[in-house]
CSV table of C-alpha atoms and ligand atoms in Angstrom, one decimal:
chain,number,residue,atom,x,y,z
A,150,MET,CA,-6.7,-5.8,-24.9
A,151,ALA,CA,-10.2,-5.6,-23.5
A,152,ASN,CA,-11.4,-2.0,-23.9
A,153,GLN,CA,-14.5,-2.6,-25.9
A,154,ALA,CA,-17.7,-4.0,-24.5
A,155,ASP,CA,-17.9,-6.8,-27.0
A,156,GLN,CA,-14.5,-8.0,-26.1
A,157,GLN,CA,-13.7,-10.2,-23.1
A,158,ARG,CA,-12.4,-8.1,-20.2
A,159,GLU,CA,-8.9,-8.9,-19.1
A,160,GLN,CA,-8.8,-11.3,-16.2
A,161,TRP,CA,-6.3,-12.8,-13.8
A,162,GLY,CA,-4.8,-16.0,-15.1
A,163,SER,CA,-5.6,-18.0,-11.9
A,164,LYS,CA,-7.0,-17.6,-8.4
A,165,ILE,CA,-3.6,-17.7,-6.8
A,166,GLY,CA,-2.5,-15.1,-9.4
A,167,PHE,CA,-5.2,-12.8,-8.1
A,168,ILE,CA,-4.3,-13.4,-4.4
A,169,LEU,CA,-0.7,-12.7,-5.2
A,170,ALA,CA,-1.4,-9.6,-7.2
A,171,ALA,CA,-3.8,-8.2,-4.6
A,172,ALA,CA,-1.2,-9.1,-1.9
A,173,GLY,CA,1.4,-7.5,-4.1
A,174,SER,CA,-0.6,-4.3,-4.1
A,175,ALA,CA,-1.1,-4.4,-0.4
A,176,VAL,CA,2.4,-5.5,0.6
A,177,GLY,CA,4.8,-2.7,-0.3
A,178,LEU,CA,6.6,0.3,1.1
A,179,GLY,CA,3.6,0.7,3.4
A,180,ASN,CA,4.7,-2.4,5.3
A,181,ILE,CA,8.4,-2.2,5.3
A,182,TRP,CA,9.1,1.5,5.1
A,183,LYS,CA,6.0,3.2,6.5
A,184,PHE,CA,4.7,0.9,9.1
A,185,PRO,CA,7.9,0.9,11.2
A,186,TYR,CA,8.4,4.6,10.9
A,187,VAL,CA,4.8,5.5,11.8
A,188,THR,CA,5.0,3.0,14.7
A,189,GLY,CA,8.1,4.8,15.8
A,190,THR,CA,6.6,8.2,15.7
A,191,ASN,CA,3.5,7.0,17.4
A,192,GLY,CA,5.1,5.5,20.4
A,193,GLY,CA,5.5,1.8,19.7
A,194,GLY,CA,3.6,-1.2,21.0
A,195,ALA,CA,0.2,0.4,21.7
A,196,PHE,CA,0.1,1.7,18.2
A,197,VAL,CA,0.8,-1.8,16.9
A,198,LEU,CA,-2.1,-3.2,18.8
A,199,ILE,CA,-4.5,-0.5,17.6
A,200,TYR,CA,-3.3,-1.0,14.1
A,201,VAL,CA,-4.1,-4.8,14.2
A,202,LEU,CA,-7.5,-4.0,15.6
A,203,MET,CA,-8.2,-1.5,12.7
A,204,VAL,CA,-7.2,-4.1,10.2
A,205,ALA,CA,-9.5,-6.7,11.7
A,206,CYS,CA,-12.5,-4.5,12.4
A,207,ILE,CA,-12.5,-2.1,9.6
A,208,GLY,CA,-9.9,-3.1,7.0
A,209,PHE,CA,-11.4,-6.5,6.2
A,210,SER,CA,-14.9,-5.2,5.9
A,211,VAL,CA,-13.9,-2.4,3.6
A,212,MET,CA,-11.8,-4.7,1.5
A,213,LEU,CA,-14.6,-7.1,1.0
A,214,ALA,CA,-16.9,-4.2,0.1
A,215,GLU,CA,-14.5,-3.0,-2.6
A,216,LEU,CA,-14.0,-6.4,-4.1
A,217,VAL,CA,-17.8,-6.8,-4.3
A,218,ILE,CA,-18.3,-3.5,-6.1
A,219,GLY,CA,-15.5,-4.2,-8.6
A,220,ARG,CA,-16.4,-7.8,-9.5
A,221,ARG,CA,-20.1,-6.9,-9.8
A,222,ALA,CA,-19.5,-4.1,-12.2
A,223,GLN,CA,-16.4,-5.4,-14.0
A,224,LEU,CA,-15.3,-1.9,-14.5
A,225,ASN,CA,-12.9,0.7,-13.2
A,226,ALA,CA,-13.5,2.6,-9.9
A,227,VAL,CA,-15.5,5.4,-11.4
A,228,GLY,CA,-17.4,3.3,-13.9
A,229,SER,CA,-18.3,0.7,-11.3
A,230,PHE,CA,-20.3,3.2,-9.2
A,231,ALA,CA,-21.9,4.7,-12.3
A,232,LYS,CA,-22.9,1.3,-13.6
A,233,ILE,CA,-24.3,-0.1,-10.3
A,234,LYS,CA,-26.1,3.0,-9.1
A,235,GLY,CA,-25.2,6.3,-10.8
A,236,GLY,CA,-26.2,9.6,-9.3
A,237,ALA,CA,-23.4,11.2,-7.3
A,238,TRP,CA,-21.7,7.9,-6.5
A,239,PRO,CA,-19.1,8.0,-9.2
A,240,MET,CA,-17.6,10.9,-7.3
A,241,VAL,CA,-16.3,8.3,-4.8
A,242,GLY,CA,-14.5,6.8,-7.7
A,243,TRP,CA,-13.1,10.1,-8.7
A,244,LEU,CA,-11.9,10.7,-5.2
A,245,GLY,CA,-10.1,7.4,-5.5
A,246,LEU,CA,-8.5,8.3,-8.8
A,247,ALA,CA,-7.2,11.6,-7.3
A,248,CYS,CA,-6.0,9.8,-4.2
A,249,GLY,CA,-4.1,7.2,-6.3
A,250,PHE,CA,-2.5,10.0,-8.2
A,251,LEU,CA,-1.3,11.7,-5.1
A,252,ILE,CA,-0.1,8.5,-3.4
A,253,LEU,CA,1.9,7.4,-6.3
A,254,SER,CA,3.5,10.8,-6.7
A,255,TYR,CA,5.4,10.4,-3.4
A,256,TYR,CA,5.5,6.6,-3.5
A,257,GLY,CA,7.6,6.9,-6.6
A,258,VAL,CA,10.1,9.0,-4.7
A,259,VAL,CA,10.6,6.4,-2.0
A,260,GLY,CA,10.6,3.7,-4.6
A,261,GLY,CA,13.5,5.5,-6.2
A,262,TRP,CA,15.3,5.3,-2.8
A,263,THR,CA,15.2,1.6,-3.0
A,264,ILE,CA,16.9,1.6,-6.4
A,265,LYS,CA,19.6,3.9,-5.0
A,266,TYR,CA,20.1,1.5,-2.1
A,267,ILE,CA,20.4,-1.6,-4.3
A,268,LEU,CA,23.3,0.1,-6.1
A,269,HIS,CA,24.7,1.7,-3.0
A,270,SER,CA,25.0,-1.7,-1.4
A,271,PHE,CA,28.0,-2.3,-3.7
A,272,THR,CA,29.5,1.2,-3.4
A,273,GLY,CA,30.4,1.6,0.2
A,274,LEU,CA,27.1,1.4,2.1
A,275,MET,CA,28.5,-1.5,4.2
A,276,GLU,CA,31.6,0.4,5.3
A,277,ILE,CA,29.5,3.6,6.1
A,278,ALA,CA,26.9,1.6,8.0
A,279,GLY,CA,29.6,-0.4,9.8
A,280,ALA,CA,31.1,2.9,11.0
A,281,GLY,CA,27.7,3.9,12.4
A,282,LYS,CA,27.2,6.6,9.7
A,283,ALA,CA,24.1,5.2,7.9
A,284,GLY,CA,22.0,8.2,9.1
A,285,ASP,CA,24.4,10.8,7.7
A,286,ALA,CA,24.6,8.9,4.4
A,287,PHE,CA,20.8,8.8,4.1
A,288,GLY,CA,20.6,12.5,4.9
A,289,GLY,CA,23.2,13.3,2.3
A,290,PHE,CA,21.4,11.4,-0.4
A,291,ILE,CA,18.0,12.8,0.1
A,292,SER,CA,19.3,16.3,0.2
A,293,ASN,CA,20.6,16.0,-3.3
A,294,PRO,CA,17.4,16.8,-5.3
A,295,VAL,CA,18.8,15.9,-8.7
A,296,MET,CA,19.7,12.4,-7.7
A,297,VAL,CA,16.5,11.8,-5.9
A,298,VAL,CA,14.5,12.9,-9.0
A,299,VAL,CA,16.6,10.7,-11.2
A,300,TYR,CA,15.9,7.6,-9.1
A,301,GLN,CA,12.2,8.6,-8.9
A,302,ALA,CA,12.1,8.8,-12.7
A,303,LEU,CA,13.7,5.3,-13.0
A,304,PHE,CA,11.1,3.9,-10.6
A,305,MET,CA,8.2,5.5,-12.4
A,306,PHE,CA,9.6,4.2,-15.7
A,307,ALA,CA,9.6,0.7,-14.4
A,308,THR,CA,6.0,1.1,-13.1
A,309,ILE,CA,4.7,2.5,-16.4
A,310,TRP,CA,6.4,-0.3,-18.3
A,311,VAL,CA,4.8,-3.1,-16.3
A,312,VAL,CA,1.3,-1.5,-16.4
A,313,TYR,CA,1.7,-1.1,-20.1
A,314,ARG,CA,2.3,-4.8,-20.5
A,315,GLY,CA,-1.2,-5.5,-19.0
A,316,VAL,CA,-2.8,-7.3,-16.2
A,317,GLY,CA,-2.0,-11.0,-16.6
A,318,GLU,CA,1.2,-10.7,-18.6
A,319,GLY,CA,2.9,-7.9,-16.6
A,320,ILE,CA,1.5,-7.7,-13.1
A,321,GLU,CA,0.7,-11.2,-12.3
A,322,ARG,CA,3.9,-12.8,-13.5
A,323,TYR,CA,6.2,-10.7,-11.4
A,324,CYS,CA,4.3,-11.1,-8.2
A,325,LYS,CA,4.3,-14.9,-8.3
A,326,VAL,CA,8.0,-15.5,-7.6
A,327,LEU,CA,9.1,-12.3,-5.9
A,328,MET,CA,6.7,-11.9,-3.1
A,329,PRO,CA,7.5,-15.3,-1.5
A,330,ALA,CA,11.2,-14.5,-1.8
A,331,LEU,CA,10.7,-11.2,0.1
A,332,PHE,CA,9.0,-13.1,2.8
A,333,ILE,CA,11.8,-15.6,3.3
A,334,LEU,CA,14.4,-12.9,3.4
A,335,LEU,CA,12.5,-11.1,6.1
A,336,ILE,CA,12.5,-14.2,8.3
A,337,ILE,CA,16.3,-14.5,7.9
A,338,LEU,CA,16.7,-10.8,8.8
A,339,ILE,CA,14.6,-11.2,12.0
A,340,GLY,CA,17.1,-13.9,13.0
A,341,ARG,CA,19.9,-11.5,12.7
A,342,ALA,CA,18.2,-8.5,14.1
A,343,VAL,CA,16.9,-10.0,17.4
A,344,THR,CA,20.4,-11.4,18.2
A,345,LEU,CA,22.1,-8.0,18.0
A,346,ASP,CA,23.4,-6.6,21.3
A,347,GLY,CA,20.8,-4.4,22.8
A,348,ALA,CA,18.0,-5.8,20.7
A,349,ALA,CA,15.8,-6.5,23.7
A,350,ALA,CA,14.9,-2.9,24.3
A,351,GLY,CA,13.7,-2.7,20.7
A,352,ILE,CA,11.5,-5.7,21.1
A,353,GLU,CA,10.0,-4.2,24.2
A,354,PHE,CA,9.3,-0.9,22.6
A,355,TYR,CA,7.7,-2.7,19.7
A,356,LEU,CA,5.6,-5.3,21.5
A,357,LYS,CA,4.9,-3.9,25.0
A,358,PRO,CA,2.0,-1.5,24.7
A,359,ASP,CA,2.3,1.8,26.6
A,360,PHE,CA,-1.1,3.4,26.5
A,361,SER,CA,0.0,6.6,27.9
A,362,LYS,CA,1.3,7.4,24.5
A,363,VAL,CA,-2.1,7.0,22.8
A,364,ASN,CA,-4.3,9.9,21.9
A,365,SER,CA,-7.0,10.4,19.3
A,366,GLY,CA,-4.3,11.4,16.8
A,367,THR,CA,-2.6,8.0,17.3
A,368,VAL,CA,-5.9,6.2,16.5
A,369,LEU,CA,-6.4,8.1,13.3
A,370,ALA,CA,-2.8,7.4,12.3
A,371,ALA,CA,-3.4,3.7,12.8
A,372,LEU,CA,-6.6,3.8,10.8
A,373,GLY,CA,-4.8,5.7,8.0
A,374,GLN,CA,-1.9,3.3,8.0
A,375,ALA,CA,-4.4,0.4,7.8
A,376,PHE,CA,-6.0,1.9,4.7
A,377,PHE,CA,-2.7,2.7,3.2
A,378,SER,CA,-1.2,-0.7,3.8
A,379,LEU,CA,-4.2,-2.6,2.6
A,380,SER,CA,-4.6,-0.4,-0.5
A,381,LEU,CA,-8.2,0.6,0.6
A,382,GLY,CA,-10.5,3.5,0.2
A,383,MET,CA,-9.3,4.6,-3.2
A,384,GLY,CA,-10.6,2.2,-5.7
A,385,CYS,CA,-7.6,-0.1,-6.0
A,386,MET,CA,-9.4,-3.2,-4.7
A,387,ILE,CA,-12.4,-2.2,-6.8
A,388,THR,CA,-10.2,-2.2,-9.9
A,389,TYR,CA,-8.4,-5.5,-9.0
A,390,GLY,CA,-11.8,-7.1,-8.1
A,391,SER,CA,-13.1,-6.2,-11.6
A,392,TYR,CA,-10.6,-8.6,-13.1
A,393,LEU,CA,-11.6,-11.4,-10.9
A,394,GLN,CA,-13.5,-14.5,-12.0
A,395,LYS,CA,-17.0,-15.1,-10.7
A,396,ASP,CA,-16.3,-18.4,-8.9
A,397,VAL,CA,-13.7,-17.0,-6.5
A,398,SER,CA,-14.8,-16.6,-2.9
A,399,LEU,CA,-14.4,-12.9,-2.1
A,400,PRO,CA,-14.4,-13.2,1.7
A,401,THR,CA,-11.6,-15.8,1.6
A,402,ALA,CA,-9.6,-13.6,-0.8
A,403,ALA,CA,-10.1,-10.6,1.4
A,404,ALA,CA,-9.1,-12.5,4.5
A,405,GLN,CA,-6.0,-13.9,2.9
A,406,VAL,CA,-4.9,-10.5,1.7
A,407,CYS,CA,-5.5,-8.8,5.1
A,408,PHE,CA,-3.6,-11.6,6.9
A,409,LEU,CA,-0.6,-11.6,4.6
A,410,ASP,CA,-0.3,-7.9,4.6
A,411,THR,CA,-0.4,-7.6,8.4
A,412,LEU,CA,2.0,-10.4,8.8
A,413,VAL,CA,4.6,-8.8,6.6
A,414,ALA,CA,4.2,-5.4,8.4
A,415,LEU,CA,4.6,-7.1,11.8
A,416,LEU,CA,7.6,-9.0,10.6
A,417,ALA,CA,9.2,-5.8,9.2
A,418,GLY,CA,8.8,-4.2,12.6
A,419,LEU,CA,10.6,-7.1,14.2
A,420,VAL,CA,13.6,-6.5,11.9
A,421,VAL,CA,13.6,-2.7,12.3
A,422,PHE,CA,13.1,-2.1,16.0
A,423,PRO,CA,15.7,-4.4,17.5
A,424,ALA,CA,18.2,-2.6,15.2
A,425,VAL,CA,16.9,0.8,16.1
A,426,PHE,CA,17.7,0.2,19.7
A,427,ALA,CA,20.9,-1.8,19.1
A,428,PHE,CA,22.3,1.1,17.0
A,429,GLY,CA,21.0,3.9,19.1
A,430,VAL,CA,18.8,5.4,16.4
A,431,GLU,CA,15.8,7.6,17.6
A,432,PRO,CA,12.6,5.5,17.0
A,433,GLY,CA,10.7,8.6,16.0
A,434,ALA,CA,13.4,9.5,13.3
A,435,GLY,CA,10.8,9.6,10.6
A,436,PRO,CA,10.8,8.5,6.9
A,437,GLY,CA,14.4,7.4,6.9
A,438,LEU,CA,14.1,4.8,9.7
A,439,THR,CA,14.2,1.7,7.6
A,440,PHE,CA,16.9,3.0,5.3
A,441,ILE,CA,19.0,4.0,8.2
A,442,THR,CA,18.7,0.9,10.4
A,443,LEU,CA,18.8,-2.0,7.9
A,444,PRO,CA,22.2,-1.2,6.4
A,445,GLY,CA,23.5,-1.5,10.0
A,446,ILE,CA,22.2,-5.0,10.2
A,447,PHE,CA,23.6,-6.0,6.9
A,448,ALA,CA,27.0,-4.6,7.9
A,449,LYS,CA,27.1,-7.1,10.7
A,450,MET,CA,26.3,-10.1,8.5
A,451,PRO,CA,28.9,-12.1,6.6
A,452,GLY,CA,28.5,-11.2,2.9
A,453,GLY,CA,26.5,-8.2,4.0
A,454,MET,CA,26.8,-6.5,0.7
A,455,ILE,CA,24.9,-9.3,-1.0
A,456,TRP,CA,22.2,-9.4,1.6
A,457,SER,CA,21.8,-5.7,1.4
A,458,ALA,CA,21.5,-5.7,-2.4
A,459,LEU,CA,19.1,-8.6,-2.3
A,460,PHE,CA,16.9,-7.0,0.3
A,461,PHE,CA,16.6,-3.7,-1.4
A,462,LEU,CA,16.0,-5.5,-4.7
A,463,LEU,CA,13.1,-7.3,-3.2
A,464,LEU,CA,11.8,-4.1,-1.5
A,465,PHE,CA,12.0,-2.5,-4.9
A,466,VAL,CA,9.8,-5.3,-6.3
A,467,ALA,CA,7.4,-5.1,-3.5
A,468,ALA,CA,7.1,-1.3,-4.0
A,469,LEU,CA,6.7,-1.9,-7.8
A,470,THR,CA,3.8,-4.3,-7.4
A,471,SER,CA,2.1,-1.7,-5.2
A,472,ALA,CA,2.9,1.2,-7.6
A,473,ILE,CA,1.5,-0.8,-10.5
A,474,SER,CA,-1.8,-1.1,-8.7
A,475,LEU,CA,-1.8,2.6,-8.0
A,476,LEU,CA,-1.2,3.5,-11.6
A,477,GLU,CA,-3.7,0.8,-12.7
A,478,VAL,CA,-6.6,2.6,-11.0
A,479,ALA,CA,-6.3,5.7,-13.2
A,480,CYS,CA,-5.3,3.7,-16.3
A,481,SER,CA,-8.2,1.3,-16.0
A,482,TYR,CA,-10.6,4.3,-16.1
A,483,PHE,CA,-9.1,5.6,-19.3
A,484,ILE,CA,-8.8,2.1,-20.9
A,485,ASP,CA,-12.5,1.5,-20.2
A,486,LYS,CA,-13.1,4.9,-21.9
A,487,GLY,CA,-11.4,3.5,-25.0
A,488,TRP,CA,-7.8,4.6,-24.7
A,489,SER,CA,-5.1,2.2,-25.5
A,490,ARG,CA,-3.2,0.7,-22.6
A,491,ALA,CA,0.0,2.3,-23.8
A,492,LYS,CA,-1.4,5.8,-24.0
A,493,ALA,CA,-3.1,5.5,-20.6
A,494,ALA,CA,0.0,4.2,-18.9
A,495,TRP,CA,2.4,6.7,-20.4
A,496,THR,CA,0.2,9.8,-20.0
A,497,MET,CA,-0.9,9.1,-16.4
A,498,GLY,CA,2.6,7.9,-15.4
A,499,THR,CA,4.2,11.0,-16.7
A,500,LEU,CA,1.8,13.3,-15.0
A,501,ILE,CA,2.2,11.5,-11.7
A,502,PHE,CA,6.0,11.7,-12.0
A,503,LEU,CA,5.7,15.5,-12.4
A,504,LEU,CA,3.4,15.8,-9.5
A,505,GLY,CA,5.9,13.9,-7.4
A,506,ILE,CA,8.8,16.3,-8.0
A,507,PRO,CA,7.9,18.6,-5.1
A,508,SER,CA,7.9,15.6,-2.8
A,509,ALA,CA,11.2,14.5,-4.1
A,510,ILE,CA,12.9,17.7,-3.4
A,511,SER,CA,11.1,18.5,-0.2
A,512,LEU,CA,13.2,16.4,2.3
A,513,GLY,CA,16.4,18.0,1.3
A,514,GLY,CA,15.4,21.5,0.3
A,515,GLY,CA,12.8,22.1,3.0
A,516,LEU,CA,9.9,22.6,0.6
A,517,LYS,CA,7.0,22.9,3.1
A,518,ILE,CA,3.2,23.4,3.2
A,519,ALA,CA,2.0,25.0,6.4
A,520,GLY,CA,5.0,23.6,8.3
A,521,LYS,CA,5.0,20.1,7.0
A,522,ASP,CA,7.5,18.8,4.5
A,523,PHE,CA,5.7,18.4,1.2
A,524,ILE,CA,6.1,14.6,1.2
A,525,ASP,CA,4.6,14.4,4.7
A,526,ALA,CA,1.8,16.7,3.8
A,527,ALA,CA,0.9,14.6,0.8
A,528,GLY,CA,1.0,11.5,2.9
A,529,PHE,CA,-1.3,13.2,5.5
A,530,MET,CA,-3.8,14.2,2.9
A,531,THR,CA,-4.1,10.7,1.4
A,532,ASP,CA,-3.9,8.5,4.6
A,533,GLN,CA,-5.7,10.6,7.1
A,534,ILE,CA,-8.2,12.4,4.9
A,535,MET,CA,-8.9,10.9,1.4
A,536,MET,CA,-8.7,7.2,2.2
A,537,PRO,CA,-10.8,7.3,5.3
A,538,ILE,CA,-13.5,9.4,3.6
A,539,GLY,CA,-13.4,7.0,0.6
A,540,GLY,CA,-13.6,4.0,2.8
A,541,LEU,CA,-16.5,5.5,4.7
A,542,LEU,CA,-18.5,6.2,1.5
A,543,ILE,CA,-17.7,2.7,0.2
A,544,CYS,CA,-19.2,1.2,3.4
A,545,VAL,CA,-22.3,3.3,3.1
A,546,PHE,CA,-22.7,2.4,-0.5
A,547,VAL,CA,-22.4,-1.3,0.0
A,548,GLY,CA,-24.2,-1.5,3.3
A,549,TRP,CA,-27.1,0.8,2.7
A,550,VAL,CA,-27.5,1.3,-1.0
A,551,ILE,CA,-26.7,-2.0,-2.7
A,552,LYS,CA,-26.9,-4.6,0.1
A,553,ASP,CA,-29.0,-7.0,-1.9
A,554,ILE,CA,-26.8,-6.7,-5.0
A,555,ALA,CA,-23.9,-7.4,-2.8
A,556,LYS,CA,-25.5,-10.6,-1.5
A,557,GLU,CA,-26.2,-11.8,-4.9
A,558,GLU,CA,-22.6,-11.1,-6.0
A,559,LEU,CA,-21.2,-12.9,-3.0
A,560,THR,CA,-23.1,-16.0,-3.8
A,561,ASN,CA,-22.4,-15.7,-7.5
A,562,GLY,CA,-26.1,-15.3,-8.3
A,563,GLY,CA,-27.2,-18.0,-5.9
A,564,LYS,CA,-24.7,-20.6,-7.2
A,565,MET,CA,-22.5,-20.5,-4.1
A,566,PRO,CA,-23.6,-20.6,-0.4
A,567,ILE,CA,-23.4,-17.4,1.4
A,568,PHE,CA,-20.3,-17.2,3.7
A,569,ALA,CA,-20.8,-17.8,7.4
A,570,GLY,CA,-20.0,-14.3,8.5
A,571,PHE,CA,-22.3,-12.5,6.1
A,572,ASP,CA,-24.7,-11.1,8.7
A,573,ALA,CA,-21.8,-9.9,10.9
A,574,TRP,CA,-20.2,-8.3,7.9
A,575,VAL,CA,-23.4,-6.4,7.0
A,576,VAL,CA,-23.5,-5.0,10.6
A,577,PHE,CA,-19.9,-3.9,10.1
A,578,VAL,CA,-20.3,-2.2,6.8
A,579,LYS,CA,-23.5,-0.6,7.8
A,580,PHE,CA,-22.7,0.6,11.3
A,581,VAL,CA,-19.5,-0.3,12.9
A,582,ALA,CA,-17.0,0.7,10.2
A,583,PRO,CA,-18.6,3.9,9.0
A,584,LEU,CA,-19.4,5.2,12.5
A,585,SER,CA,-15.9,4.3,13.8
A,586,ILE,CA,-14.2,5.9,10.8
A,587,LEU,CA,-16.3,9.0,11.2
A,588,TYR,CA,-15.6,9.2,15.0
A,589,ILE,CA,-11.9,8.6,14.6
A,590,PHE,CA,-11.7,11.1,11.8
A,591,ILE,CA,-13.5,13.9,13.6
A,592,THR,CA,-11.7,13.5,16.9
A,593,GLY,CA,-8.2,12.7,15.5
A,594,LEU,CA,-7.8,15.1,12.6
A,595,LYS,CA,-5.0,17.5,13.4
A,596,TRP,CA,-2.5,18.9,10.9
B,60,LIG,N1,-0.6,-0.8,0.1
B,60,LIG,C1,0.6,-0.3,-0.5
B,60,LIG,C2,1.7,-0.4,0.4
B,60,LIG,O1,1.6,-0.8,1.5
B,60,LIG,C3,0.4,1.1,-1.0
B,60,LIG,C4,-0.9,1.4,-1.7
B,60,LIG,C5,-1.9,2.2,-1.2
B,60,LIG,C6,-1.1,0.7,-2.9
B,60,LIG,C7,-3.1,2.4,-1.9
B,60,LIG,C8,-2.3,0.8,-3.6
B,60,LIG,C9,-3.3,1.7,-3.1
B,60,LIG,O2,2.9,-0.1,0.1
């Protein structure tokens, strides 16, 4: 394992391996669980449009900036800033490490729900959902703190195990097969969802923008969701970029990951919203939205039990590939410091699990911070505060501090031509992205 300078650093096994792993990090609960529910609480179509704009204008630029930093330094998020520039910059990496800790703490909780639902598919979920009681069943489950924590522990155990196996062996192998499978299943589910009675109202809510529902808070929520969904602003893409071979085109990689991630989120909405309206669920129902509506769809399909189990299994895998990347950010730091992979994975994973317990019990027991459920408060902190600030600083760093180094890295030291959009990208990382983030952040921040 590569933790000494004289050893070869671990690398992705192939280019497609990296794309899949980075897409695996990006595509996760953020797309299938969070995107629909945040769209629902923010009024539908207009939010979707603003979201796509955020990805195209800010997400892509920040992603490319992160990949440049990571591949340049070939180090973890903190070490990368220290090596390239030093000074106070490694603090950005530390902010990322802290953010990764906090995200994974609640991510593990929702990851646990997916495990519960795989099993529950075989133990009566179809009958319950068929009788229109999926919402009650979900409510009953999350208000049982012991079960929620048990499933959270199982999910964290799986995450630690894969991270412990290492970059190529563990992470890459699982992503290669399972991500395409999830994609195909989503397409099948859209076919079923849009043909439900009453689906049309859902499609309208989802795709017809109503700008009267937009305020500065909506825009910040869209920005935060873009950061969350693309795994940006917290060092994850720096870390993944550090394992990337020098001859890979970073702009192409960034564009592919942004495209795939957004596609999956949009498809997930096309499954969830027709069902929300067909089954008379409140679109702003919150974190349970996907878990309440999808079982209803499966219950209406022949062999629903199997579809349901398969879907939640793939969702579990999608969540796992993201969770792995979250844990890897912290582990990579300690491995570069000389820890063994095993020690880093187990220590960090256990700490994060413990940090997640308040989130796990908050939905049932009403554990609140200043009026928000603990799990929502943690999500708010990461999506709407830590990631935008991290993203802003990353743009400033690449656009203003190391612009020439970035150019050299993008051309692989002059061996590759510079990509066509380079000048435009520089304008984005220097001005457009940081100023928009700052503006959206200041105007939209509201507890
Ligand atoms: N992008 C992941 C998802 O959409 C979550 C994530 C955020 C992963 C930040 C890594 C870093 O589920």
